[in-house]
Coordinates of C-alpha atoms in Angstrom, one line a residue:
X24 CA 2.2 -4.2 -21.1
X25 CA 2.4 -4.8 -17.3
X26 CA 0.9 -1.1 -17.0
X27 CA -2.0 -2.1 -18.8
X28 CA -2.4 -5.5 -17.4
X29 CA -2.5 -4.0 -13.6
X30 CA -4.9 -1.3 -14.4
X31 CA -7.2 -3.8 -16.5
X32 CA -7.1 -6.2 -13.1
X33 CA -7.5 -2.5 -11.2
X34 CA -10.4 -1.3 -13.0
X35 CA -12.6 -4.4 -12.3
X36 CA -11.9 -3.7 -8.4
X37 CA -14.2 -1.3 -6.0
X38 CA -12.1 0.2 -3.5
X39 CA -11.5 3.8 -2.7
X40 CA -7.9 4.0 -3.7
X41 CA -6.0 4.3 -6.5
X42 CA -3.4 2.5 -8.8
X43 CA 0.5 2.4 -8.2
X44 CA 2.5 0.4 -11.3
X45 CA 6.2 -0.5 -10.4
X46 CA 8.5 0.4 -14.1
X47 CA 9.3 -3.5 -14.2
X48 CA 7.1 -6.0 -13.0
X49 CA 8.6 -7.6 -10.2
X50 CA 9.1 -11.4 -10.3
X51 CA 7.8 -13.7 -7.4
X52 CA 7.6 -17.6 -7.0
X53 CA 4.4 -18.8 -6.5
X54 CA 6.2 -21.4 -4.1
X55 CA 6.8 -18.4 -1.7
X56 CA 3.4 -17.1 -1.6
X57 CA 2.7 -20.9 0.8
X58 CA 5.9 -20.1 3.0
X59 CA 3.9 -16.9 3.6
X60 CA 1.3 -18.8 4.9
X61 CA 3.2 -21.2 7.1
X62 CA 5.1 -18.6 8.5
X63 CA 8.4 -20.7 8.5
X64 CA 10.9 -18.3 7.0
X65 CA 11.5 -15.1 8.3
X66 CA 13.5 -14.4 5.0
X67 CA 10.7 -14.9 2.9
X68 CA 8.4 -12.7 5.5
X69 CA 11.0 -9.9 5.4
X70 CA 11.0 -9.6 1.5
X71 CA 7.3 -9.7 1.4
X72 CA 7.1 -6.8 3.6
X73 CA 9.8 -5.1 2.1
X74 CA 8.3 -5.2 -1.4
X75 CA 4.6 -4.3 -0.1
X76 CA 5.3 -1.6 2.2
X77 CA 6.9 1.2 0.5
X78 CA 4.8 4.7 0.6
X79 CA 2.9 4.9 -2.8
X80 CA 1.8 8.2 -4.2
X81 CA -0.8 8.7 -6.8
X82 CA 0.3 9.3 -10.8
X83 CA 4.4 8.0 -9.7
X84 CA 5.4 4.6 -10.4
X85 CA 5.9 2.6 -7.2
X86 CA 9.2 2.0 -5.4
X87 CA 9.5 -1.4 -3.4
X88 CA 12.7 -1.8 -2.4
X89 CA 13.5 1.5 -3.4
X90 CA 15.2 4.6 -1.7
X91 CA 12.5 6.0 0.4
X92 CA 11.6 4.0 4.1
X93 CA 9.4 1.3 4.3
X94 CA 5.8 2.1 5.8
X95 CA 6.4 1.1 9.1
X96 CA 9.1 3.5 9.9
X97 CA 7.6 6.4 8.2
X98 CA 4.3 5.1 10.4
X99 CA 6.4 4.9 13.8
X100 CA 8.2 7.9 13.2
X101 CA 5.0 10.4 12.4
X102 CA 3.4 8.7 15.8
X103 CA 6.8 9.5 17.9
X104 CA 5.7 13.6 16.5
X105 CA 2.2 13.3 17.3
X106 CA 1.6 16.2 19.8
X107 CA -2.2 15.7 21.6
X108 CA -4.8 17.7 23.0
X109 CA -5.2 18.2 26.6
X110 CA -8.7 17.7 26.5
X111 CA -10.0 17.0 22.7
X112 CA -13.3 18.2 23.4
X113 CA -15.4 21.3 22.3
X114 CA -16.6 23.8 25.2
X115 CA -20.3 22.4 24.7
X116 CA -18.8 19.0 24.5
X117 CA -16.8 19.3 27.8
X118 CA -20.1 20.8 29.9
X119 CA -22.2 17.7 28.4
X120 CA -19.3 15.6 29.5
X121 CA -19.6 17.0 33.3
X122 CA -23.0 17.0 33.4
X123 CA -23.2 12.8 32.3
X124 CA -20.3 12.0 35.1
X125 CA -22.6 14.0 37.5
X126 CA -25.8 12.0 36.8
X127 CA -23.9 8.5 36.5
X128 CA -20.7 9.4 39.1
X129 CA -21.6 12.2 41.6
X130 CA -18.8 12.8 44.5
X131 CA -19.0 11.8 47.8
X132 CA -18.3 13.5 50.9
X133 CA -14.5 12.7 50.1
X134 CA -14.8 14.3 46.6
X135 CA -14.4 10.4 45.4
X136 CA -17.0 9.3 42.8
X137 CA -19.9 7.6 43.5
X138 CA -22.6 5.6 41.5
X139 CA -25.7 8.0 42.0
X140 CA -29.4 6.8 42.8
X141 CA -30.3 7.5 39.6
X142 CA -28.1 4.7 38.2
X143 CA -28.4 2.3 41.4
X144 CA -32.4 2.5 40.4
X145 CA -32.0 2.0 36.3
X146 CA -29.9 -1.0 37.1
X147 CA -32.2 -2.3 39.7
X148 CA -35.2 -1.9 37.5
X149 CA -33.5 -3.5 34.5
X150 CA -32.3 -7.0 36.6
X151 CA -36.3 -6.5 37.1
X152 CA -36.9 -6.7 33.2
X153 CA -34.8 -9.1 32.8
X154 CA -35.7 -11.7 35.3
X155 CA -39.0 -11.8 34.0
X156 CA -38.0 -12.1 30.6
X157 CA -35.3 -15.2 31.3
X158 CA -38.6 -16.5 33.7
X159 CA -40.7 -16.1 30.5
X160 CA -43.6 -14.4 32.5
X161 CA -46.8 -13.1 31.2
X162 CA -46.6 -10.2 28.9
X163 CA -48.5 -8.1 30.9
X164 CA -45.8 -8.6 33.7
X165 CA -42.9 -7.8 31.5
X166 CA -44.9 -4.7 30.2
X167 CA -45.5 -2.9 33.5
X168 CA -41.9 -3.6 34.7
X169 CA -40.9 -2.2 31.3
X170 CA -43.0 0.8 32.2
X171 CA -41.6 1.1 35.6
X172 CA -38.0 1.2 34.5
X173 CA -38.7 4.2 31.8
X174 CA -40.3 6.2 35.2
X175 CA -38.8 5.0 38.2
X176 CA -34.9 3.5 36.8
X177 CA -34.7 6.6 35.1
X178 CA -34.4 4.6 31.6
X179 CA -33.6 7.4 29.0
X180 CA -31.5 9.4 30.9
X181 CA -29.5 7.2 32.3
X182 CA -28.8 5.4 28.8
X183 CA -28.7 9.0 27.2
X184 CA -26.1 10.0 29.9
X185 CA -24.0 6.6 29.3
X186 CA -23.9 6.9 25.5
X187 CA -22.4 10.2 26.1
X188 CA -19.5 9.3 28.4
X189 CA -19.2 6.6 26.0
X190 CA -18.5 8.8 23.0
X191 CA -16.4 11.4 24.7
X192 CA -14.6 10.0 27.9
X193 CA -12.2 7.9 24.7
X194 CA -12.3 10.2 21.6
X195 CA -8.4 10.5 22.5
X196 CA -6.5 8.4 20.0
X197 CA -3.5 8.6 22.5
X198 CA -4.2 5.2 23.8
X199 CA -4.1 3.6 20.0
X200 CA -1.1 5.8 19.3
X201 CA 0.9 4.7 22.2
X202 CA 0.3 0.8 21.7
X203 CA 0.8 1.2 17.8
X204 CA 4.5 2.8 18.5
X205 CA 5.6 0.4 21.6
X206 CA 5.0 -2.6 18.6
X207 CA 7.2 -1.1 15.9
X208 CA 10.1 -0.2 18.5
X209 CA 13.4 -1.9 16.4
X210 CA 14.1 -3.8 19.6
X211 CA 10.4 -5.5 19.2
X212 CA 10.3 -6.1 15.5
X213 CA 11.6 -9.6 14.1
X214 CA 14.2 -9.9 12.2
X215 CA 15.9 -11.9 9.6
X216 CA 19.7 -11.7 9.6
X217 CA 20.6 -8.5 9.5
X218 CA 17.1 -7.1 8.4
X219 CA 14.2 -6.1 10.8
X220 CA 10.9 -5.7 9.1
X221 CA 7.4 -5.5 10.6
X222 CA 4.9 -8.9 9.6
X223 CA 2.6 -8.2 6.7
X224 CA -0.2 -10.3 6.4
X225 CA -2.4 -11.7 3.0
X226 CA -5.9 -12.8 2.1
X227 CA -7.3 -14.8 0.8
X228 CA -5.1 -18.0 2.1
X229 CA -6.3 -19.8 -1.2
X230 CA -4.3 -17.6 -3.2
X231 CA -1.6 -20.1 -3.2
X232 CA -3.7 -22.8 -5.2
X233 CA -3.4 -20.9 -8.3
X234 CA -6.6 -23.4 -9.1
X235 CA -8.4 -20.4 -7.4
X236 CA -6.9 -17.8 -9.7
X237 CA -8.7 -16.0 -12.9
X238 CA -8.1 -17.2 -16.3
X239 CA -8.1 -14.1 -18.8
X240 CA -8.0 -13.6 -22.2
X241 CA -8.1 -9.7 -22.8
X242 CA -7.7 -7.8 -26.0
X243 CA -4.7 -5.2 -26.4
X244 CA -7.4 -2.4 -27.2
X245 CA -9.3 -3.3 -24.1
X246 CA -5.6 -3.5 -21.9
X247 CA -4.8 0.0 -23.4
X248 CA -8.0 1.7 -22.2
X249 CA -8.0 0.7 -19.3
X250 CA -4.8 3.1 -18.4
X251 CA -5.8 5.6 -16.3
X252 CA -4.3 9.2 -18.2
X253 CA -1.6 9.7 -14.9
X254 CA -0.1 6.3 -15.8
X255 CA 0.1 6.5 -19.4
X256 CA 3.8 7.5 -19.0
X257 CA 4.8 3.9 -17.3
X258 CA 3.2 2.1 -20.6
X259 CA 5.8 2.7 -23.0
X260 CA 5.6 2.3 -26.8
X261 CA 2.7 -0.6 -25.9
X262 CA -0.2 2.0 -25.0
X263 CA 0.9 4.5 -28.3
X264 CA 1.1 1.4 -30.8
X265 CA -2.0 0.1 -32.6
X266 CA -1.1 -3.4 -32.1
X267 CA -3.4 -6.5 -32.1
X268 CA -3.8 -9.4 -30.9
X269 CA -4.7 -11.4 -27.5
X270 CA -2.6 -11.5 -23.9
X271 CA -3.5 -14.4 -21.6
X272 CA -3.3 -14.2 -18.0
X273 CA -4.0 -15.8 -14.4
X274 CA -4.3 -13.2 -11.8
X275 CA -5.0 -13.0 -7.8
X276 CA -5.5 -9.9 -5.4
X277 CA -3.7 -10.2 -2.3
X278 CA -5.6 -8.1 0.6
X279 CA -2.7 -7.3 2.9
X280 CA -3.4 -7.1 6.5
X281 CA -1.4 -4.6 8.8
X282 CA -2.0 -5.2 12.3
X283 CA 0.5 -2.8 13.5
X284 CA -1.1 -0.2 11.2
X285 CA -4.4 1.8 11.9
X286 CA -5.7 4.4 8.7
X287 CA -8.2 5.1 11.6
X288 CA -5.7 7.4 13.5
X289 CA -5.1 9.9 10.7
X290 CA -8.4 10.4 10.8
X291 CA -8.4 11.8 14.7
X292 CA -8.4 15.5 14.7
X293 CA -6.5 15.5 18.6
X294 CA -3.2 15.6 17.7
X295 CA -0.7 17.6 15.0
X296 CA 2.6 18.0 14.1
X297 CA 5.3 20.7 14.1
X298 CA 4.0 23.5 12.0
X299 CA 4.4 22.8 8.2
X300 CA 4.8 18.9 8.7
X301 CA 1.8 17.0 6.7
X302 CA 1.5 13.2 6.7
X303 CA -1.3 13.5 3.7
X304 CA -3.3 15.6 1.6
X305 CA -6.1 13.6 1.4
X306 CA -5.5 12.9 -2.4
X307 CA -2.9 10.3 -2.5
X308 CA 0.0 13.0 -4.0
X309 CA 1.8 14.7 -1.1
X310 CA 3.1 14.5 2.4
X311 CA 5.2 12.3 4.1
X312 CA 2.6 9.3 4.0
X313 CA 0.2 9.9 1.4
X314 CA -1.4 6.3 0.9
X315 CA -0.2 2.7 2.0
X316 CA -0.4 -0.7 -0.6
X317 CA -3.9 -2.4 0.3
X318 CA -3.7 -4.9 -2.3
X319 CA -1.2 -7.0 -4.2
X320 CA -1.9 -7.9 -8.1
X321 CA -0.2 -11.1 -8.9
X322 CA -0.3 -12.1 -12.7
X323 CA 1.0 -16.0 -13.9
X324 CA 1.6 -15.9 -17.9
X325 CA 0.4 -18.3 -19.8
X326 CA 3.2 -20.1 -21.6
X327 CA 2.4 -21.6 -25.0
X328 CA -1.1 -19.2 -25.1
X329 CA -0.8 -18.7 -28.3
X330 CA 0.2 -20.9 -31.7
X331 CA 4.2 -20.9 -32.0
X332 CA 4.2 -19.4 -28.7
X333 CA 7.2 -20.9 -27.3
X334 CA 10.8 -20.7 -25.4
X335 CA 11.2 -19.2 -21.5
X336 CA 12.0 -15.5 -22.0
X337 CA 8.7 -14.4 -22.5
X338 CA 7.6 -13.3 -19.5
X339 CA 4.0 -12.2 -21.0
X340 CA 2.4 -13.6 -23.8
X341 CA 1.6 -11.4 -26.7
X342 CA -0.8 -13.8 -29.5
X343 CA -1.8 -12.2 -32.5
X344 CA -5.1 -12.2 -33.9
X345 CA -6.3 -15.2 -36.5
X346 CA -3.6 -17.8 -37.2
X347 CA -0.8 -15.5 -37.8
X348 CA 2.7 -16.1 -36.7
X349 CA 3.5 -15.7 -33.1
X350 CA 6.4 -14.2 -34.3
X351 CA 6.0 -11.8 -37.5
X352 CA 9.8 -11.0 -37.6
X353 CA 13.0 -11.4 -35.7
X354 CA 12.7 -9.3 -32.4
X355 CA 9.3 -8.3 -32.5
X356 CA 6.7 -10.0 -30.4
X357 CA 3.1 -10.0 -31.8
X358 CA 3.7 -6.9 -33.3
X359 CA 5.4 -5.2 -30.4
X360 CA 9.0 -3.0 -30.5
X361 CA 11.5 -4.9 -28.6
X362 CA 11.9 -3.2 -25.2
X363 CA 7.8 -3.1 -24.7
X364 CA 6.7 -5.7 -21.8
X365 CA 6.1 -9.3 -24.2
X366 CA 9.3 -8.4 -26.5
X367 CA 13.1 -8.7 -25.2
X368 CA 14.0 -6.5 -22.7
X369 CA 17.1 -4.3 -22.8
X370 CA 20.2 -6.0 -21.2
X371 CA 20.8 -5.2 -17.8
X372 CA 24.8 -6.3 -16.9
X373 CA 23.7 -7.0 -13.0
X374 CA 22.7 -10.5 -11.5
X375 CA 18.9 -11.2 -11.5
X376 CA 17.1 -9.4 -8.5
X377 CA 14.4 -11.9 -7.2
X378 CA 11.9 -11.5 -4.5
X379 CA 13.1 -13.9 -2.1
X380 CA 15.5 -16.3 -1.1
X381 CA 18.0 -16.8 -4.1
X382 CA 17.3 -18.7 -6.9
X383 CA 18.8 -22.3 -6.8
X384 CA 19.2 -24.8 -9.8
X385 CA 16.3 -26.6 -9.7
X386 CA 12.7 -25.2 -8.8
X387 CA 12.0 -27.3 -6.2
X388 CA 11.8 -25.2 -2.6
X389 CA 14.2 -22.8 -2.4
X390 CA 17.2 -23.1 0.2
X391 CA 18.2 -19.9 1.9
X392 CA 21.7 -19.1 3.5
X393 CA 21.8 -15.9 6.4
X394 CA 24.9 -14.5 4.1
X395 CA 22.4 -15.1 0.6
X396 CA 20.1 -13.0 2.3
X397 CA 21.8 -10.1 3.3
X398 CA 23.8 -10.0 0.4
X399 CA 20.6 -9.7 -1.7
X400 CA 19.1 -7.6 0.3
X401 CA 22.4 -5.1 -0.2
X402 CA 22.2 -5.6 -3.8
X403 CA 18.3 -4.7 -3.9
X404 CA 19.6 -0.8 -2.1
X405 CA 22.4 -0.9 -4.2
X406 CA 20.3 -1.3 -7.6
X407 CA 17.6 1.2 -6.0
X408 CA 20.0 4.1 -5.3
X409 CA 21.5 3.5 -8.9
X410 CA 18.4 3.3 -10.5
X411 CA 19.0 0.8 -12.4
X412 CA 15.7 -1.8 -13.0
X413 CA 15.0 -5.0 -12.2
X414 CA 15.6 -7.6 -15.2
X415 CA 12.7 -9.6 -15.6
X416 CA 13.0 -13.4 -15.1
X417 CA 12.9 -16.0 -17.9
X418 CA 12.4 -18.7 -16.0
X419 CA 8.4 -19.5 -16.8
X420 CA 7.8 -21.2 -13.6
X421 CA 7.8 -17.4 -12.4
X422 CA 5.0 -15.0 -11.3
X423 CA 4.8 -11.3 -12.0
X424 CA 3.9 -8.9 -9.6
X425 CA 2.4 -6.3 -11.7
X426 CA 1.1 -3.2 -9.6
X427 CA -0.4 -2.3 -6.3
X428 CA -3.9 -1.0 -5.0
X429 CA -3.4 1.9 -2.8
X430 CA -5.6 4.0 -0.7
X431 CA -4.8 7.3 0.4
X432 CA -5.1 8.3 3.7
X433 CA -7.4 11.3 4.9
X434 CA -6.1 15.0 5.1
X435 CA -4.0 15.1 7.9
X436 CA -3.4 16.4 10.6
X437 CA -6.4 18.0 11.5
X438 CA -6.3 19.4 14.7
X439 CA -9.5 21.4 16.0
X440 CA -8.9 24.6 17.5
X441 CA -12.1 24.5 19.7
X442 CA -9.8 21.7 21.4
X443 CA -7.4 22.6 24.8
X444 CA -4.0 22.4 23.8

């Protein structure tokens, strides 16, 4: 049922991305989503990154915490392979280029560049305009001066010429490239205990009232349809039953917020690869950093939604149409197979995975110890590499994180032959 519920909450979104639904839902306290705000536990920051930072890829179920490496190394590791152009301009483009340093820049009898009298007269005749307009003279004043700085400061050209250098002198991403890398070096990353990570930010802030939150009521029928056909595979015996009945829901969209990350480079067509090496196809399917997690879909259950509903180990509620039973019959959940999200879940002999710190007794804040941490974060690679999912909490304080919005990034790398190399 999570695979409906995500692309139900996906389907009401605008974004040019697409869908990426973990197998199990992955549990989160709502109490951690504040500590990401206050920015006082590196631990907590660390798993948060962790879990929204894997490398999605369209019609596969997600992978936080799983095999492949986290965005930010795949990220740092294509920009150490980025080989750019000499010059990343056309033939046409490189003559413009010389001709607008000429007009603005000419050399002087050393060969050094010098402002020309073209542009020493524009900016004389524009101080002109705009002392009479901070002196709030006549209009007739401000008109001719106007006049005089299209004819005699050169006005179009000079602008025409500046536009120019503008847009060519810094098409090379080089610059962007070199500053993203030098931030994601291991040495400069932060760490907690024995895990680095790179800071992963979330909007809005009032996410963590879950006051702000959406209340939902949605159908089954109206959950089901709104699986997109590549995901129908994640939904189980849920999206082939003809069950009934009512699921009840908060939810919130956490934007994430990268700001060691720019989509904007892939989109530079100065720089490639090795031959054969692709970070994208433009479709959010293949190469070796198709899309990246934009968005977070956090869902809180409604305990007790429905009449009879009752008892912690139901980590979504399932209420049948009318005043039916909640329960028809021993190990079904409004008319659900056991093993479909709402129902039991098969029995995993592993401790709970959570994200976060461990779980202590009571619910109160959590209380983190350096060897906790790293021994959980072991077990989270260990569970990966085996395969094996993670259980599903029964404790209803619990929030579920229920899929990702992802956007793929642009066919790349582009590099344009007219470029010198």
């Amino acid at each position: 049922m999570h695979v409906a519920i995500a692309a139900w909450i996906d389907a009401r979104r605008t974004y040019p991305g697409f869908l990426s639904v973990p197998p199990r839902p992955l549990p989160i306290q709502p109490s951690l989503l504040e500590a990401l705000v206050t920015r006082q536990n590196p631990a907590v920051e660390a798993d948060f990154a962790l879990m929204a930072n894997f490398v999605p890829r369209r019609g596969r179920p997600a992978e936080p915490y799983g095999p492949a490496r986290a965005l930010w190394i795949v990220h740092r590791e294509t920009l150490a392979g980025m080989r750019f152009a000499l010059e990343p301009l056309t033939p046409e483009e490189a003559a413009a280029l010389a001709r607008a340093r000429t007009l603005l820049y000419p050399p002087d009898a050393s060969g050094r560049p010098a402002i020309s009298e073209k542009l020493l007269a524009y900016r004389e005749m524009k101080a002109v305009v705009d002392r009479l307009e901070l002196d709030r003279r006549p209009a007739d004043e401000i008109e001719q001066a106007y006049a005089d700085w299209l004819v005699l400061g050169f006005k179009s050209e000079v602008e025409s010429a500046l536009a120019l250098l503008a847009r060519l002198a810094r098409r090379s991403s080089v610059d962007d490239a070199v500053r993203e890398r030098g931030d994601l070096v291991e040495e400069a990353l932060p760490r907690a205990g024995e895990v680095s990570f790179a800071p992963t930010y979330f909007a809005p802030l009032a996410a963590v009232q879950e006051a702000t939150w959406a209340r939902n009521a949605v159908s089954f029928a109206e959950l089901r349809a709104a699986v997109p056909g590549e995901l129908t595979g994640l939904g189980g015996t849920f999206l082939s039953s003809r069950a009934e009945g009512t699921c009840e829901f908060g939810h919130t969209v956490l934007e994430l917020g990268r700001p060691w990350f720019s989509a904007s480079l892939y989109e530079a067509d100065d720089w490639r690869l090795a031959p054969g090496e692709i970070v994208s196809d433009g479709f959010g399917g293949a190469g070796r950093m198709p899309g990246y997690v934009q968005s977070v879909y956090v869902v809180r259950p409604q305990a007790g939604g429905g009449k009879g509903v009752s008892g912690p180990s139901r980590p979504i509620v399932a209420r049948p149409p009318g005043d039916g039973p909640a329960f028809p019959r021993p190990g079904v959940v409004g008319g659900l197979r056991p093993g479909v999200m709402g129902g039991p879940l098969p029995r995993v002999d592993r401790p709970p995975v959570v994200i976060g710190p461990p779980r202590p007794v009571s619910w109160g804040s959590p209380v983190l110890r350096r060897a906790d941490w790293i021994e959980q974060i072991d077990r989270i690679r260990k569970l990966a590499r085996l395969g094996t999912a993670t259980p599903v909490p029964s404790a209803p304080s619990e929030c579920l994180v229920v899929g990702f919005g992802c956007v793929q990034l642009p066919s790349s790398p582009r590099p344009n032959p007219a470029y010198t190399w």
